[in-house]
PDB file of C-alpha atoms and ligand atoms in Angstrom:
ATOM      1  CA  MET A   1      -8.382  30.164  38.565  1.00  0.00           C
ATOM      2  CA  LYS A   2      -4.856  30.779  37.401  1.00  0.00           C
ATOM      3  CA  ILE A   3      -3.473  27.520  38.656  1.00  0.00           C
ATOM      4  CA  LEU A   4      -6.218  25.558  36.991  1.00  0.00           C
ATOM      5  CA  LEU A   5      -5.751  26.641  33.673  1.00  0.00           C
ATOM      6  CA  ASN A   6      -2.511  25.383  33.496  1.00  0.00           C
ATOM      7  CA  ARG A   7      -3.311  22.341  34.961  1.00  0.00           C
ATOM      8  CA  ALA A   8      -5.758  21.661  32.242  1.00  0.00           C
ATOM      9  CA  MET A   9      -3.506  22.598  29.686  1.00  0.00           C
ATOM     10  CA  ILE A  10      -0.645  20.050  31.051  1.00  0.00           C
ATOM     11  CA  MET A  11      -3.634  17.468  30.869  1.00  0.00           C
ATOM     12  CA  MET A  12      -4.442  18.253  27.208  1.00  0.00           C
ATOM     13  CA  ALA A  13      -0.408  18.042  26.520  1.00  0.00           C
ATOM     14  CA  LEU A  14      -0.066  14.613  28.785  1.00  0.00           C
ATOM     15  CA  SER A  15      -2.925  13.323  26.033  1.00  0.00           C
ATOM     16  CA  LEU A  16      -1.547  14.557  23.289  1.00  0.00           C
ATOM     17  CA  LEU A  17       1.764  12.694  24.077  1.00  0.00           C
ATOM     18  CA  PRO A  18       0.855   9.449  23.001  1.00  0.00           C
ATOM     19  CA  MET A  19      -0.840  10.256  19.851  1.00  0.00           C
ATOM     20  CA  GLY A  20       2.686  12.514  19.038  1.00  0.00           C
ATOM     21  CA  LEU A  21       4.957   9.946  19.820  1.00  0.00           C
ATOM     22  CA  ALA A  22       2.651   6.687  18.115  1.00  0.00           C
ATOM     23  CA  HIS A  23       2.848   9.223  15.136  1.00  0.00           C
ATOM     24  CA  ALA A  24       6.845   9.319  15.310  1.00  0.00           C
ATOM     25  CA  ASP A  25       7.031   5.485  15.969  1.00  0.00           C
ATOM     26  CA  VAL A  26       5.360   4.827  12.432  1.00  0.00           C
ATOM     27  CA  VAL A  27       7.457   7.211  10.829  1.00  0.00           C
ATOM     28  CA  SER A  28      10.854   6.031  12.238  1.00  0.00           C
ATOM     29  CA  LYS A  29       9.674   2.439  11.245  1.00  0.00           C
ATOM     30  CA  TYR A  30       8.408   3.571   7.616  1.00  0.00           C
ATOM     31  CA  GLU A  31      12.194   5.426   7.321  1.00  0.00           C
ATOM     32  CA  ASN A  32      14.103   2.674   8.274  1.00  0.00           C
ATOM     33  CA  THR A  33      11.500  -0.071   6.050  1.00  0.00           C
ATOM     34  CA  CYS A  34       9.619   0.143   4.147  1.00  0.00           C
ATOM     35  CA  ALA A  35      11.333   3.366   2.447  1.00  0.00           C
ATOM     36  CA  THR A  36      13.649   1.541   1.882  1.00  0.00           C
ATOM     37  CA  CYS A  37      11.508   0.391  -1.473  1.00  0.00           C
ATOM     38  CA  HIS A  38       8.352   3.048  -1.545  1.00  0.00           C
ATOM     39  CA  GLU A  39      10.061   5.952  -1.616  1.00  0.00           C
ATOM     40  CA  PRO A  40       7.627   8.783  -4.845  1.00  0.00           C
ATOM     41  CA  ASN A  41       9.349   7.403  -7.833  1.00  0.00           C
ATOM     42  CA  ASN A  42      11.287   3.784  -6.819  1.00  0.00           C
ATOM     43  CA  ASP A  43      12.485   1.800  -9.238  1.00  0.00           C
ATOM     44  CA  PHE A  44      10.445  -1.166  -7.819  1.00  0.00           C
ATOM     45  CA  ASN A  45       7.186  -0.099  -8.729  1.00  0.00           C
ATOM     46  CA  ALA A  46       5.793  -0.463  -5.161  1.00  0.00           C
ATOM     47  CA  PRO A  47       2.657   1.774  -4.967  1.00  0.00           C
ATOM     48  CA  ALA A  48       4.604   5.140  -3.457  1.00  0.00           C
ATOM     49  CA  LYS A  49       4.001   6.646  -0.447  1.00  0.00           C
ATOM     50  CA  GLY A  50       1.443  10.134  -1.185  1.00  0.00           C
ATOM     51  CA  ASP A  51       0.306   8.631  -4.594  1.00  0.00           C
ATOM     52  CA  THR A  52      -3.455   8.382  -2.437  1.00  0.00           C
ATOM     53  CA  ALA A  53      -5.298   7.265  -5.957  1.00  0.00           C
ATOM     54  CA  ARG A  54      -3.173   4.268  -6.114  1.00  0.00           C
ATOM     55  CA  TRP A  55      -2.809   3.098  -2.344  1.00  0.00           C
ATOM     56  CA  ASN A  56      -7.163   3.647  -2.488  1.00  0.00           C
ATOM     57  CA  GLN A  57      -7.057   1.634  -5.510  1.00  0.00           C
ATOM     58  CA  LEU A  58      -5.483  -1.371  -3.300  1.00  0.00           C
ATOM     59  CA  LYS A  59      -7.579  -0.713  -0.586  1.00  0.00           C
ATOM     60  CA  ILE A  60     -10.435  -1.347  -2.583  1.00  0.00           C
ATOM     61  CA  GLN A  61      -9.249  -4.509  -4.184  1.00  0.00           C
ATOM     62  CA  LYS A  62      -7.596  -6.417  -0.983  1.00  0.00           C
ATOM     63  CA  GLY A  63      -8.945  -4.305   1.603  1.00  0.00           C
ATOM     64  CA  THR A  64      -6.919  -3.391   4.372  1.00  0.00           C
ATOM     65  CA  ASP A  65      -6.158  -6.260   5.864  1.00  0.00           C
ATOM     66  CA  GLY A  66      -5.658  -8.145   2.443  1.00  0.00           C
ATOM     67  CA  LEU A  67      -2.747  -5.726   2.703  1.00  0.00           C
ATOM     68  CA  VAL A  68      -1.958  -6.445   5.671  1.00  0.00           C
ATOM     69  CA  ARG A  69      -1.455 -10.074   5.342  1.00  0.00           C
ATOM     70  CA  SER A  70       0.608  -9.065   1.645  1.00  0.00           C
ATOM     71  CA  VAL A  71       3.338  -7.397   3.556  1.00  0.00           C
ATOM     72  CA  ALA A  72       3.497 -10.026   6.569  1.00  0.00           C
ATOM     73  CA  GLN A  73       3.826 -12.545   3.511  1.00  0.00           C
ATOM     74  CA  GLY A  74       6.172 -10.850   1.057  1.00  0.00           C
ATOM     75  CA  THR A  75       4.618 -10.821  -2.416  1.00  0.00           C
ATOM     76  CA  SER A  76       6.674 -11.630  -5.655  1.00  0.00           C
ATOM     77  CA  GLN A  77       9.172  -8.415  -4.801  1.00  0.00           C
ATOM     78  CA  MET A  78       8.624  -7.929  -1.135  1.00  0.00           C
ATOM     79  CA  PRO A  79      10.579  -9.460   1.044  1.00  0.00           C
ATOM     80  CA  ALA A  80       8.336 -11.190   4.106  1.00  0.00           C
ATOM     81  CA  MET A  81       7.415  -8.030   6.809  1.00  0.00           C
ATOM     82  CA  GLY A  82       8.606  -5.758   4.247  1.00  0.00           C
ATOM     83  CA  LEU A  83      11.965  -5.530   6.242  1.00  0.00           C
ATOM     84  CA  CYS A  84      10.007  -4.719   9.422  1.00  0.00           C
ATOM     85  CA  GLN A  85      10.756  -8.188  11.320  1.00  0.00           C
ATOM     86  CA  SER A  86       9.664  -6.205  15.118  1.00  0.00           C
ATOM     87  CA  CYS A  87       6.270  -4.241  13.063  1.00  0.00           C
ATOM     88  CA  SER A  88       3.057  -5.889  14.688  1.00  0.00           C
ATOM     89  CA  HIS A  89       0.003  -5.973  12.063  1.00  0.00           C
ATOM     90  CA  ASP A  90      -1.388  -3.172  13.572  1.00  0.00           C
ATOM     91  CA  ASP A  91       2.074  -1.209  12.884  1.00  0.00           C
ATOM     92  CA  PHE A  92       1.530  -2.586   8.888  1.00  0.00           C
ATOM     93  CA  ALA A  93      -2.002  -1.301   8.701  1.00  0.00           C
ATOM     94  CA  LYS A  94      -0.782   1.657  10.643  1.00  0.00           C
ATOM     95  CA  LEU A  95       2.089   2.582   7.970  1.00  0.00           C
ATOM     96  CA  ILE A  96       0.378   1.688   4.579  1.00  0.00           C
ATOM     97  CA  ASP A  97      -2.045   4.595   6.354  1.00  0.00           C
ATOM     98  CA  TYR A  98       0.829   6.621   6.442  1.00  0.00           C
ATOM     99  CA  MET A  99       2.156   5.657   3.112  1.00  0.00           C
ATOM    100  CA  SER A 100      -1.462   6.390   1.577  1.00  0.00           C
ATOM    101  CA  GLN A 101      -1.119  10.060   2.284  1.00  0.00           C
TER     102      GLN A 101
HETATM  103  C1  LIG U 201      12.757  -4.599  -0.267  1.00  0.00           C
HETATM  104  C2  LIG U 201      11.638  -3.448  -1.351  1.00  0.00           C
HETATM  105  C3  LIG U 201       9.939  -3.443  -0.454  1.00  0.00           C
HETATM  106  C4  LIG U 201      10.264  -3.188   1.238  1.00  0.00           C
HETATM  107  C5  LIG U 201      11.265  -2.955   1.919  1.00  0.00           C
HETATM  108  C6  LIG U 201       8.756  -2.922   1.290  1.00  0.00           C
HETATM  109  N1  LIG U 201       7.819  -2.792   0.327  1.00  0.00           N
HETATM  110 FE1  LIG U 201       6.167  -2.980   0.074  1.00  0.00          FE
HETATM  111  N2  LIG U 201       6.146  -3.282  -1.521  1.00  0.00           N
HETATM  112  C7  LIG U 201       7.079  -3.620  -2.474  1.00  0.00           C
HETATM  113  C8  LIG U 201       7.106  -3.343  -4.439  1.00  0.00           C
HETATM  114  C9  LIG U 201       7.681  -3.916  -5.442  1.00  0.00           C
HETATM  115  C10 LIG U 201       4.848  -3.941  -3.652  1.00  0.00           C
HETATM  116  C11 LIG U 201       4.765  -4.042  -5.266  1.00  0.00           C
HETATM  117  C12 LIG U 201       4.120  -5.512  -5.228  1.00  0.00           C
HETATM  118  C13 LIG U 201       4.950  -6.648  -6.247  1.00  0.00           C
HETATM  119  O1  LIG U 201       5.740  -5.982  -6.850  1.00  0.00           O
HETATM  120  O2  LIG U 201       5.790  -7.131  -5.031  1.00  0.00           O
HETATM  121  C14 LIG U 201       5.162  -3.863  -2.751  1.00  0.00           C
HETATM  122  C15 LIG U 201       3.704  -3.970  -2.156  1.00  0.00           C
HETATM  123  C16 LIG U 201       3.122  -3.226  -0.592  1.00  0.00           C
HETATM  124  C17 LIG U 201       1.879  -3.618  -0.425  1.00  0.00           C
HETATM  125  C18 LIG U 201       1.070  -3.794  -1.167  1.00  0.00           C
HETATM  126  C19 LIG U 201       0.243  -5.267  -1.972  1.00  0.00           C
HETATM  127  C20 LIG U 201      -0.313  -6.009  -2.369  1.00  0.00           C
HETATM  128  O3  LIG U 201      -0.922  -7.235  -1.934  1.00  0.00           O
HETATM  129  O4  LIG U 201      -1.043  -4.779  -3.439  1.00  0.00           O
HETATM  130  C21 LIG U 201       1.534  -3.001   0.776  1.00  0.00           C
HETATM  131  C22 LIG U 201       0.657  -3.021   1.670  1.00  0.00           C
HETATM  132  C23 LIG U 201       3.143  -2.575   1.209  1.00  0.00           C
HETATM  133  N3  LIG U 201       3.806  -3.424  -0.204  1.00  0.00           N
HETATM  134  C24 LIG U 201       3.558  -2.597   2.498  1.00  0.00           C
HETATM  135  C25 LIG U 201       5.132  -1.783   2.927  1.00  0.00           C
HETATM  136  C26 LIG U 201       5.107  -1.550   4.324  1.00  0.00           C
HETATM  137  C27 LIG U 201       3.824  -1.567   5.298  1.00  0.00           C
HETATM  138  C28 LIG U 201       6.318  -2.189   4.024  1.00  0.00           C
HETATM  139  C29 LIG U 201       7.514  -1.379   5.710  1.00  0.00           C
HETATM  140  C30 LIG U 201       7.520  -2.230   6.542  1.00  0.00           C
HETATM  141  C31 LIG U 201       7.124  -2.175   2.792  1.00  0.00           C
HETATM  142  N4  LIG U 201       6.157  -2.797   2.128  1.00  0.00           N
HETATM  143  C32 LIG U 201       8.270  -3.034   2.329  1.00  0.00           C
HETATM  144  C33 LIG U 201       8.444  -3.835  -2.563  1.00  0.00           C
HETATM  145  C34 LIG U 201       9.149  -3.847  -0.946  1.00  0.00           C
END
């Protein structure tokens, strides 16, 4: 019984691992790229990390797809790919969600 329980716990830990890694990846991508301009109280008037109201407004106006497209193509003040050349569109969607919190 004890062995079974241990095994169940290991399986649970393993199943959580990919999620944990994915999150750490998003955080490090954010810190190495988007954070240059998207930190709270930035000088660029970029929507700030944690400004949930502004991000929700943008999501309503443009949709997540529209916002992902903005990053990929760049905007007047944001370079194309937001300085993350290795990011996929999926990464951008995750980074946008991360910044909205
Ligand atoms: C060099 C500065 C800079 C970097 C780096 C940067 N951004 Fe931006 N971003 C901005 C600015 C400034 C705006 C506000 C829109 C504008 O004025 O161009 C913006 C706007 C946005 C928007 C809203 C676009 C829209 O259509 O309204 C999204 C989404 C976004 N950034 C995501 C990201 C992501 C994701 C990253 C990292 C991969 C990133 N940005 C990196 C400066 C930057």
